[in-house]
Coordinates of C-alpha atoms and ligand atoms in Angstrom, one line a residue:
Chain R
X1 CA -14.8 -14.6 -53.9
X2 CA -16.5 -11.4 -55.5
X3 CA -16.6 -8.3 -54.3
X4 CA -19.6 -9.1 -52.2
X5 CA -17.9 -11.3 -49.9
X6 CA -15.0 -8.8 -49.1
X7 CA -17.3 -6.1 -48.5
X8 CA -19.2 -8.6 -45.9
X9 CA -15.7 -9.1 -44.2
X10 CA -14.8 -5.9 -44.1
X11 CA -17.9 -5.0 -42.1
X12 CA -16.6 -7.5 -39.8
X13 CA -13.5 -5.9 -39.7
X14 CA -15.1 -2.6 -38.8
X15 CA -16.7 -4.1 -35.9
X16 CA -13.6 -5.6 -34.8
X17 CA -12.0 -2.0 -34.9
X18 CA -14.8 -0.8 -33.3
X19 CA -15.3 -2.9 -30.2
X20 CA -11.8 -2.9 -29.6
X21 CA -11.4 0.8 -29.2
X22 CA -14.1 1.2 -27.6
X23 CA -13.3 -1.6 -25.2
X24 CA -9.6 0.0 -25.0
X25 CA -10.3 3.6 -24.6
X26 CA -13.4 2.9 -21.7
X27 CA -10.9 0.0 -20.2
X28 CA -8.1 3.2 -20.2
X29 CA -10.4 5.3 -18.6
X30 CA -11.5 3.4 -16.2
X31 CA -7.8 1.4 -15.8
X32 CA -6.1 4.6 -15.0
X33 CA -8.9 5.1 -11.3
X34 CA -8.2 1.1 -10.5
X35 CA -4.4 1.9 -11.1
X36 CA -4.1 4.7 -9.0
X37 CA -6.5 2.8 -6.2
X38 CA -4.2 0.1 -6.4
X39 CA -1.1 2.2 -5.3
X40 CA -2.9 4.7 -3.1
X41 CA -2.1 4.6 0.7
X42 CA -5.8 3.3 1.3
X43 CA -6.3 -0.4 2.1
X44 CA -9.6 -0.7 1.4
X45 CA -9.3 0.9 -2.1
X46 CA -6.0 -1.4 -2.3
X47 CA -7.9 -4.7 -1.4
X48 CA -10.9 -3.9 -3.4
X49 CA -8.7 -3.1 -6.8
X50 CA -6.7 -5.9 -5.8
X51 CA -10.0 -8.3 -5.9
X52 CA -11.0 -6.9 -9.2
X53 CA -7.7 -7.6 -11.3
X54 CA -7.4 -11.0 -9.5
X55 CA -11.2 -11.8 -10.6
X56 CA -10.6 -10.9 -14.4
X57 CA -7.1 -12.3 -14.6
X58 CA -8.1 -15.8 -12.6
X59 CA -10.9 -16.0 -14.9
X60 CA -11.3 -17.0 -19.1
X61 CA -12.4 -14.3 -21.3
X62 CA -15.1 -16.1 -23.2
X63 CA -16.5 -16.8 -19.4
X64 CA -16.5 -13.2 -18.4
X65 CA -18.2 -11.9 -21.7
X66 CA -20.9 -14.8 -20.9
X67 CA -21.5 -13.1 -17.5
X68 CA -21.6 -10.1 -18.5
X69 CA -23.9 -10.7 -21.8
X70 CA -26.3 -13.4 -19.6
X71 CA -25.8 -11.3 -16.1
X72 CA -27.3 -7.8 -17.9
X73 CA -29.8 -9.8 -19.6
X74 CA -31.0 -11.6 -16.1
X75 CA -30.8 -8.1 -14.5
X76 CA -33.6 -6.9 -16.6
X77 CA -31.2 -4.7 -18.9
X78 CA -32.3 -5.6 -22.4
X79 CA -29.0 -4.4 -24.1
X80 CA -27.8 -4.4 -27.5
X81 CA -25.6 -7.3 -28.1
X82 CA -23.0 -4.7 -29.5
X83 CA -23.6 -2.8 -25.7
X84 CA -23.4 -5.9 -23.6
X85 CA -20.4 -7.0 -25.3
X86 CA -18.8 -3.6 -25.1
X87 CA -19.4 -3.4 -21.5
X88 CA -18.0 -7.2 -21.3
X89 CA -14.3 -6.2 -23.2
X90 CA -14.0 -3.4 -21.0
X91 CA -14.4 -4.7 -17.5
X92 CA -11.8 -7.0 -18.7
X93 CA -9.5 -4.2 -20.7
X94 CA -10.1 -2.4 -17.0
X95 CA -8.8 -5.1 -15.4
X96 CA -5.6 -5.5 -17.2
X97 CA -4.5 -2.3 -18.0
X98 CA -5.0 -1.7 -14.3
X99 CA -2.4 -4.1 -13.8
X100 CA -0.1 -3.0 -16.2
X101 CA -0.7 0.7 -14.9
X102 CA 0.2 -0.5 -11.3
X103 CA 3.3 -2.1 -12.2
X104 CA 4.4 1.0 -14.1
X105 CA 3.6 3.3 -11.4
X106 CA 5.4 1.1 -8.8
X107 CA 8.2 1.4 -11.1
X108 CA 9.0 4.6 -10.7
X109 CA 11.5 5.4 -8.4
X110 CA 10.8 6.2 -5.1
X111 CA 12.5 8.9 -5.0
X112 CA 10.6 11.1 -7.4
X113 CA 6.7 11.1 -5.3
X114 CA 9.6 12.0 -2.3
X115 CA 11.1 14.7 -3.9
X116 CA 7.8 16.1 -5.2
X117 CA 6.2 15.9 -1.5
X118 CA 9.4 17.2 0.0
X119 CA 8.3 19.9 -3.0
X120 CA 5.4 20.3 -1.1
X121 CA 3.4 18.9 -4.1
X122 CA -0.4 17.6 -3.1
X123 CA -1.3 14.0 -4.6
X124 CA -2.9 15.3 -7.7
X125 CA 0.3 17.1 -8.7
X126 CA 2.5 14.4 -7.8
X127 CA 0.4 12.1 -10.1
X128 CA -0.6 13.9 -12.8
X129 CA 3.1 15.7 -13.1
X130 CA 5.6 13.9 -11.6
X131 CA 4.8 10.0 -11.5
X132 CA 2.1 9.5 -14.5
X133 CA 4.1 10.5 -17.1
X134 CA 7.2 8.7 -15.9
X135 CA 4.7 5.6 -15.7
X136 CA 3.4 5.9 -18.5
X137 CA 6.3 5.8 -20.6
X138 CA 7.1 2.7 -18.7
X139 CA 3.7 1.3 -19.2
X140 CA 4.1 2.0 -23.1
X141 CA 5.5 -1.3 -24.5
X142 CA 3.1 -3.2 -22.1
X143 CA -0.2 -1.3 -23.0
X144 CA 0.6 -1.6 -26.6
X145 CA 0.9 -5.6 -25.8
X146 CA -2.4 -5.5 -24.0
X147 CA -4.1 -3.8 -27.0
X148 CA -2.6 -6.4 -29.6
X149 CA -4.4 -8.9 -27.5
X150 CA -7.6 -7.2 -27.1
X151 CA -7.8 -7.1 -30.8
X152 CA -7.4 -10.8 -31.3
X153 CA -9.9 -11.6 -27.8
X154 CA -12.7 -9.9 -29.5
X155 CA -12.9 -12.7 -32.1
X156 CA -14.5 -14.4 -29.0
X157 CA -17.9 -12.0 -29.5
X158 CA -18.6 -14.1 -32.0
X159 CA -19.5 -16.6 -29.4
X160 CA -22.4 -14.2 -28.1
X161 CA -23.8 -13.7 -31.4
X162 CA -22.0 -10.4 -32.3
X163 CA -21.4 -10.8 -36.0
X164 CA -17.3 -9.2 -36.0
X165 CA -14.6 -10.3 -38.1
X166 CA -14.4 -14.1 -37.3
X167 CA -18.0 -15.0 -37.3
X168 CA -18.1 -13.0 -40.4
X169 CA -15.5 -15.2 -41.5
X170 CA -17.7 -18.2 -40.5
X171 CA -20.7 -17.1 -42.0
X172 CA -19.2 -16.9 -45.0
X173 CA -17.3 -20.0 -45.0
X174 CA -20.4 -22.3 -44.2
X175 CA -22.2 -20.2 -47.7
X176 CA -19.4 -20.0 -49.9
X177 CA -18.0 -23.8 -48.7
X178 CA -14.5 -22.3 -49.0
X179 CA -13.0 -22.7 -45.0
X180 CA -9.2 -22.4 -45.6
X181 CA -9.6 -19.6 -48.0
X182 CA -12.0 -17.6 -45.8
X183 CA -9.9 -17.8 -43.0
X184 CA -6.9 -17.5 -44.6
X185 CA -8.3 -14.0 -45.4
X186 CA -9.5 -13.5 -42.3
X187 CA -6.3 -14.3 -40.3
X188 CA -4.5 -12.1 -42.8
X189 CA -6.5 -9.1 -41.7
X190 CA -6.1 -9.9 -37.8
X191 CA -2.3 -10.2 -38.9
X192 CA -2.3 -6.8 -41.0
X193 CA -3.4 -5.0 -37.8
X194 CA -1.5 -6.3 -35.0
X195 CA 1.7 -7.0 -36.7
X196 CA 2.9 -3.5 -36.7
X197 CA 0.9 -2.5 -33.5
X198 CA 3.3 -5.5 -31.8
X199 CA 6.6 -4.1 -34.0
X200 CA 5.9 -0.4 -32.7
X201 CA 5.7 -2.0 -29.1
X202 CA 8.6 -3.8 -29.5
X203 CA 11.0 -1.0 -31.2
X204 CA 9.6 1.2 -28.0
X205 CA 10.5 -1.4 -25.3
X206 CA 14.2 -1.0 -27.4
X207 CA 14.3 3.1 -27.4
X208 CA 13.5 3.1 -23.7
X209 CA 16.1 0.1 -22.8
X210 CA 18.2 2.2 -24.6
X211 CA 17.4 5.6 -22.4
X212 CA 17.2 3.7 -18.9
X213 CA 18.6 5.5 -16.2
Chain B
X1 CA 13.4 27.5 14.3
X2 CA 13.4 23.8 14.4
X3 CA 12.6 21.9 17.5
X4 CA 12.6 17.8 17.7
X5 CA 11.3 17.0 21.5
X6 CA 12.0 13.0 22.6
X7 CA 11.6 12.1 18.8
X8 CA 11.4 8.7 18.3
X9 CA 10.9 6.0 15.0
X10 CA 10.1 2.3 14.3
X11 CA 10.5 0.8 11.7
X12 CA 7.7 -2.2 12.4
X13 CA 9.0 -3.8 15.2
X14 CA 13.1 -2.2 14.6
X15 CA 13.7 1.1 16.2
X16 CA 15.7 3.6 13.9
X17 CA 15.8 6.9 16.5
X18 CA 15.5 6.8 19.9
X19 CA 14.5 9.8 21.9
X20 CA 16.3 13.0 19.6
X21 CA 16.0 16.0 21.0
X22 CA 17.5 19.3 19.0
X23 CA 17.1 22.8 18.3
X24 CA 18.2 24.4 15.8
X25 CA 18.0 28.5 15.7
X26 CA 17.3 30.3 12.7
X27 CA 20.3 31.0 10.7
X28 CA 22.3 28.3 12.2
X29 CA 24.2 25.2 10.8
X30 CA 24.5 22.0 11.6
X31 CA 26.4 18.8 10.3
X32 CA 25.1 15.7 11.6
X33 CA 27.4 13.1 10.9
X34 CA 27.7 9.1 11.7
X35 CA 27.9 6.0 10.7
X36 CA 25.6 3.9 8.0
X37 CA 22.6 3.0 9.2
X38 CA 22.5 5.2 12.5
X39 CA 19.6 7.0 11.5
X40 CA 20.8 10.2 10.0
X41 CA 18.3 10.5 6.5
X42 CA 15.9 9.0 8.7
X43 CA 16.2 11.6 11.4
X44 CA 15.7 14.9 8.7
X45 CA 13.3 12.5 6.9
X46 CA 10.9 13.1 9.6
X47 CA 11.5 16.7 10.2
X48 CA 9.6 17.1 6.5
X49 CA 7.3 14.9 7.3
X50 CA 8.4 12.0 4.7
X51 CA 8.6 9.5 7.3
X52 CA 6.3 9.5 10.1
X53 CA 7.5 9.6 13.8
X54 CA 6.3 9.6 17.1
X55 CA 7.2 13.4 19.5
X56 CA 7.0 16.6 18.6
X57 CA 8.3 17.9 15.8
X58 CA 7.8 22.3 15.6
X59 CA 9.7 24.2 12.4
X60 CA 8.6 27.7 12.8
X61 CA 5.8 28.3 14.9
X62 CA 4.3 25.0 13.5
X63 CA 3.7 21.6 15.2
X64 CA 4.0 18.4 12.9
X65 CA 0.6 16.5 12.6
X66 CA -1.0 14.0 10.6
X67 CA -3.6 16.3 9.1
X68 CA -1.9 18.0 5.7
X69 CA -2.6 21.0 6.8
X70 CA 0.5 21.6 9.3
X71 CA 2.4 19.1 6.9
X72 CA 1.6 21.4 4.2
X73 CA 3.1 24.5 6.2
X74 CA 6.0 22.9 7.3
X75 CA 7.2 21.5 4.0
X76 CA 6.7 25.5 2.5
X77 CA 9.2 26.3 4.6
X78 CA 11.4 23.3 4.1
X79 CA 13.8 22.5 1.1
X80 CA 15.1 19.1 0.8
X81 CA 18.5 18.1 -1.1
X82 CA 18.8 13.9 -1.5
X83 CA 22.0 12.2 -2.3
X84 CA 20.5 10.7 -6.0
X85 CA 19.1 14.1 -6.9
X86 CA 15.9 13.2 -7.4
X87 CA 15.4 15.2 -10.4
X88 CA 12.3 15.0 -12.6
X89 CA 13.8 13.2 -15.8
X90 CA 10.7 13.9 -17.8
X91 CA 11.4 17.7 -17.3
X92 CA 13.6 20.3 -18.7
X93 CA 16.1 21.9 -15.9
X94 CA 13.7 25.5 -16.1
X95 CA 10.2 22.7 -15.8
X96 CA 11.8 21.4 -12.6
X97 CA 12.3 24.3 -11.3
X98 CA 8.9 26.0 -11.8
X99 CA 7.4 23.3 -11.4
X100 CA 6.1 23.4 -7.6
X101 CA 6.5 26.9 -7.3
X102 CA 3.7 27.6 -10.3
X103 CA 1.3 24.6 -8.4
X104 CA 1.7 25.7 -4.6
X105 CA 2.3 28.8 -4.9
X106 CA 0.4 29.8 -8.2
X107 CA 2.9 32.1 -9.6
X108 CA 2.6 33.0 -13.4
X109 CA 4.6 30.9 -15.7
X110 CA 6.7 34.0 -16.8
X111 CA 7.5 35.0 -12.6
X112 CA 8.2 31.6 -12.0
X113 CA 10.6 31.2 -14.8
X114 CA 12.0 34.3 -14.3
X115 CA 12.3 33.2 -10.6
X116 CA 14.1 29.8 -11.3
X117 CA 16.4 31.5 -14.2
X118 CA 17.7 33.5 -11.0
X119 CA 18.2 30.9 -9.0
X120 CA 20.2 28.7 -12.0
X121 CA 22.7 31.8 -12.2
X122 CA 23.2 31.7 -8.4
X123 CA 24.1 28.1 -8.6
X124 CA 26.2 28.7 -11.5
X125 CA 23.8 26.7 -14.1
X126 CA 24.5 29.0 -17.0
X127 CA 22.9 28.1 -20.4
X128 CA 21.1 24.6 -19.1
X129 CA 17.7 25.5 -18.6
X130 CA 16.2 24.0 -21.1
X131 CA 18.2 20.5 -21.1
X132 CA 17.0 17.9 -19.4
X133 CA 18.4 16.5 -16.3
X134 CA 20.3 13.3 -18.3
X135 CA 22.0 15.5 -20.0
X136 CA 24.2 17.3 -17.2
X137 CA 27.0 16.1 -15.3
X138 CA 25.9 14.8 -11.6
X139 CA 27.4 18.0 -10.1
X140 CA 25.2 19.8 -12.5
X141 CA 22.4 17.7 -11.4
X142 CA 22.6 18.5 -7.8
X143 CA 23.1 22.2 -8.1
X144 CA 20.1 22.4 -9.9
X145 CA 18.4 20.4 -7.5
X146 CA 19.6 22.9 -4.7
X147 CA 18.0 25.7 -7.3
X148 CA 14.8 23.4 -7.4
X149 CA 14.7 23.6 -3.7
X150 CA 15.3 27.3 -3.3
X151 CA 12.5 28.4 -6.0
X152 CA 10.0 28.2 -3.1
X153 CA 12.4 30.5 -0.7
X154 CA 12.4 28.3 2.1
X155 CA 13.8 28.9 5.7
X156 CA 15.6 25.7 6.0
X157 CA 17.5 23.4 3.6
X158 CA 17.8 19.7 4.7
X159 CA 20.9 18.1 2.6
X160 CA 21.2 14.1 2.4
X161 CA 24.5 13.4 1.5
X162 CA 24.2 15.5 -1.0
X163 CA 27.5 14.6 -2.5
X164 CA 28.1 11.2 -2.2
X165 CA 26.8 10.0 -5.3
X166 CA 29.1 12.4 -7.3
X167 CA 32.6 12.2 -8.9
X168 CA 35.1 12.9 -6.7
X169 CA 36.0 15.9 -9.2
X170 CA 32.4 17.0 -9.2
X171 CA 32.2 17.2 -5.1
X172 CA 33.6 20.6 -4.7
X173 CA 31.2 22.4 -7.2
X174 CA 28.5 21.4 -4.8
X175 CA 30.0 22.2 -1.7
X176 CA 31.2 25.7 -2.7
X177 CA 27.6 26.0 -3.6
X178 CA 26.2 25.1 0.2
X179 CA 28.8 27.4 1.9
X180 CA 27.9 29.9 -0.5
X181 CA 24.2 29.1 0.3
X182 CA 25.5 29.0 4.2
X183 CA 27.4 32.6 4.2
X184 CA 23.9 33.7 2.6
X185 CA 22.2 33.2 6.4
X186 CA 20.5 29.8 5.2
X187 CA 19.7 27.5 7.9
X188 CA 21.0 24.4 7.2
X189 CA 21.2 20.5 8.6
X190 CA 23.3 18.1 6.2
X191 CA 24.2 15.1 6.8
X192 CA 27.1 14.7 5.1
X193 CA 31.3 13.2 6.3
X194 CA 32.7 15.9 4.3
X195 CA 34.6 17.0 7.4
X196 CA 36.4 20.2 5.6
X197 CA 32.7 21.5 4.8
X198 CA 31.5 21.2 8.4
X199 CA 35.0 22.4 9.9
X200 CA 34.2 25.6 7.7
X201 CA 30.8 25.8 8.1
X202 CA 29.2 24.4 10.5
X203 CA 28.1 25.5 13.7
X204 CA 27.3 23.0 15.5
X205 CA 28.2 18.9 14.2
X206 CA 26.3 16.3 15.6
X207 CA 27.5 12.8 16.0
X208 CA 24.6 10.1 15.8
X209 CA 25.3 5.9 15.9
X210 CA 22.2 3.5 16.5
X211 CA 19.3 6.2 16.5
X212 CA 20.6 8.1 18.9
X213 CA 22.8 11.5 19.6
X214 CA 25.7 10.6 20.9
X215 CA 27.9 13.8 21.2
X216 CA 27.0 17.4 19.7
X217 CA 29.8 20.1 19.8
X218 CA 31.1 23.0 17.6
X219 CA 33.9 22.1 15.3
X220 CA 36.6 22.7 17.0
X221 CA 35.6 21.2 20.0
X222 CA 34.3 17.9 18.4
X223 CA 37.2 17.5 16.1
X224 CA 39.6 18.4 18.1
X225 CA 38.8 17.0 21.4
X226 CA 35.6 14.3 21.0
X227 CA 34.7 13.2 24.1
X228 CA 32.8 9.9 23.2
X229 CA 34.9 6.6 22.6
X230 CA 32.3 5.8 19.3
X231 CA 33.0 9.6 17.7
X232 CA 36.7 9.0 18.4
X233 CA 37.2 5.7 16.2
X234 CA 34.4 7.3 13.6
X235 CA 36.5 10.2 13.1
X236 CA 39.5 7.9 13.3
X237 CA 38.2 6.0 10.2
X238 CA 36.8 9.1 8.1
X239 CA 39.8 11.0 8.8
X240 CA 43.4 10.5 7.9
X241 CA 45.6 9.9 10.8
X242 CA 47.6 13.7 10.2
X243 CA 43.7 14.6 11.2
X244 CA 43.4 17.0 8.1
X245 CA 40.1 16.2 6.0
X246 CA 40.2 14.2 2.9
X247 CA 38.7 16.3 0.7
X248 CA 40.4 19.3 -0.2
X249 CA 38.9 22.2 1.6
X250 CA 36.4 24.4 -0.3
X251 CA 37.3 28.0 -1.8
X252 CA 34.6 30.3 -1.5
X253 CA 32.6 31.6 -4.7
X254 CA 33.4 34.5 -5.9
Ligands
LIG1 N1 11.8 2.3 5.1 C1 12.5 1.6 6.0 N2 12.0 0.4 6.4 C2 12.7 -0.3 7.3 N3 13.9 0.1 7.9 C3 14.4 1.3 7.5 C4 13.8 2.1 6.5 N4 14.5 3.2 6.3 C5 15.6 3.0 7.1 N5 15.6 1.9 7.8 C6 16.5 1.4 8.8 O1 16.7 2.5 9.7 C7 18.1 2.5 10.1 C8 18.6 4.0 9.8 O2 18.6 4.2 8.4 P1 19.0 5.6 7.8 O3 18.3 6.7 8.5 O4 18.9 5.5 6.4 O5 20.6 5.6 8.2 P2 21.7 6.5 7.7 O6 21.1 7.6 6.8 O7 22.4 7.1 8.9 O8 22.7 5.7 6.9 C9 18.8 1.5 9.2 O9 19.1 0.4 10.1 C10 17.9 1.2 8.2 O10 18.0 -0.1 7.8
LIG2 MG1 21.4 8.0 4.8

């Protein structure tokens, strides 16, 4: 392998970085709304939110960035295969850090959103000062997980044409007729980035075992 | 100052108070007092709107309703004390403090602070203000919660139990703290069995078992001569058989 063929991976690798923090940092910002819908006092907003995480967990990845690839295509949208995709990996990023988001929240004592009410505190300032942060922090190992995942999960863009790190691998492979090397190098890469993205997660989840109340 | 008319709350289908009626004049004291589960937090709960009831409810010359506006006006005027503290752990001792006052009442970060590091000295938090709550003893903890609660100068305190989550040796910090708070002109409803605090305090104790009011009396009426079998054999379990209360009675601050 010359110089070439690295330079052709690593432009995979950039799209790999790429769609995945893009698909992370739209999923957060939309995550944190279905989070905070999820444990608002409203049913609808509850049932709807609800709905939504159940569709994207109850359902495979690779099906939902079909849908979403075919399902803008068929609804006269002629995206960019790098837009539909994007849009794909953050409905489902949405979806889970939603979850994740909902569980932290929920696990903050009850005690603190009654003390910053008896505080005469309005909902924004309860959120945003008293129970967010708390969550968050308590999300942190989680989120961190979620990412890790997200990474590896957009190998599966490949399978909508979107030329990132594994079908860059693949397209090598089949012209270069060398398969375990290729991916050896490939899964080295996907290794290089999550590996201390899970340890960091990991030595987090310690620290904040260690500081539980 | 504080007016509960035929106040009543479910639980679902289980009823937690049944028809409380009280008033409370401004500047008085009262100990309510009872067994576990007879409705006590539940009962100042809804006076600060944290649980819901059905009745009326009037603190001041405002009448409890569902929109936020009269929730809003009665919890200005409301401080509330809980048994676990309920401090912010995220924040320093000063950050709690200044915290609601610089939101609701948009004071200045340096009046607020200046405010709260008033408030800290009055409940003898000398030094602590920029620790975080972790970091102080439980007595600590719950005097600065009573500082928390005083930053937005309110005209009653509500106290849960504010002292049975602490060290036995840490109990009398916080009491001296509420008489002090109570010799002030504060007007003040704790639920609490710390019978030496209401004997010295209190003006009237109330005695509440299954949602209800059973007997209400000043101290030396109630302990001395309680009318109702149930407030008999409470006190007879809370109190020592000599009668005298179990906790040491509380000096005042000086
Ligand atoms: N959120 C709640 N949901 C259901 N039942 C409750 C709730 N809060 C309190 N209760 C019930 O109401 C009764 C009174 O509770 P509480 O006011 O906490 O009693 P106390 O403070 O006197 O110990 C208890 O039987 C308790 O189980
Ligand atoms: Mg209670």
């Amino acid at each position: 392998m010359g110089t070439g063929e690295y330079l052709f991976l690593f432009r995979g690798l950039q799209w790999t970085l790429a769609l995945s923090a893009v698909a992370f940092a739209c999923g957060a910002l939309s995550g944190l709304p279905i989070a905070l819908a999820r444990t608002s006092p409203w049913p609808v907003l509850q049932r709807l939110t609800a709905g939504y995480i159940a569709l994207f967990q109850g359902t495979p990845l690779l099906m939902q960035l079909f849908v979403t690839y075919y399902g803008l295509a068929l609804l006269g949208l002629s995206l960019d295969a790098w837009v539909a995709v994007a849009i794909g990996f953050t409905l489902h990023a949405s979806a889970y850090l939603g979850e994740i988001w909902r569980g932290a929240i929920e696990a903050v004592p009850s005690g603190q959103s009654e003390a910053a009410k008896a505080l005469n505190l309005g909902y924004a300032s309860r959120m945003v000062d008293v129970v967010l942060p708390q969550a968050l922090r308590i999300s942190l190992p989680a989120t961190i997980g979620f990412l890790v995942q997200l990474i590896k999960g957009t190998s599966l863009a490949a399978f909508v044409g979107f030329t990132e790190l594994a079908r860059s691998g693949s397209q090598l492979s089949n012209q270069i007729f060398k398969p375990l090397l290729v991916f050896g190098i490939v899964g080295a890469l996907y290794f290089a980035i999550c590996w201390p993205l899970s340890l960091y997660g990991a030595r987090l989840e310690r620290r904040l075992a260690g500081t539980a109340r | 100052m504080i007016v509960l008319e035929h106040v009543q709350k479910h639980f679902g289908a289980f009823q937690a108070l049944f028809d409380i009626n009280l008033s409370v004049r401004a500047g008085e004291k009262i100990v309510l007092c009872g067994p576990s589960g007879s409705g006590k937090s539940t009962l100042i709960r809804c006076i600060n709107y944290l649980e819901q009831s059905e009745g009326r409810i009037i603190v001041g010359n405002v009448e409890l309703s569902a929109g936020s506006k009269a929730v809003n006006a009665v919890r200005s005027d409301i401080g509330m004390v809980f048994q676990q503290f309920n401090l912010f752990p995220h924040l320093t001792v000063l950050q709690n403090c200044t915290l609601a006052p610089r939101r609701t009442r948009r004071l200045s970060k340096a009046d607020a602070e200046a405010k709260a590091r008033e408030l800290l000295a009055r409940v003898k938090i000398f030094d602590q203000a920029d620790k975080y709550p972790a970091q102080l003893s439980g007595g600590q903890q719950q005097r600065v919660a009573i500082a928390r609660a005083l930053c937005l100068e309110p005209k009653v305190m509500l106290f849960d139990e504010p002292t049975s989550a602490l060290d036995p040796e840490m109990v009398k910090e916080v009491l001296d703290t509420m008489v002090s708070l109570a010799e002030d002109g504060m007007t003040m409803i704790c639920v609490t069995h710390e019978m030496g605090f209401a004997r010295r305090i209190a003006d009237r104790v109330i005695f509440m078992a299954q949602g209800r009011i059973v007997e209400e009396g000043p101290p030396a009426e109630f302990f001395g001569n309680p009318k109702h079998e149930r407030t008999r054999k409470f006190l007879g379990e809370i109190l020592p058989s000599s009668g005298t209360p179990i906790v040491p009675p509380t000096t005042p601050l000086k």
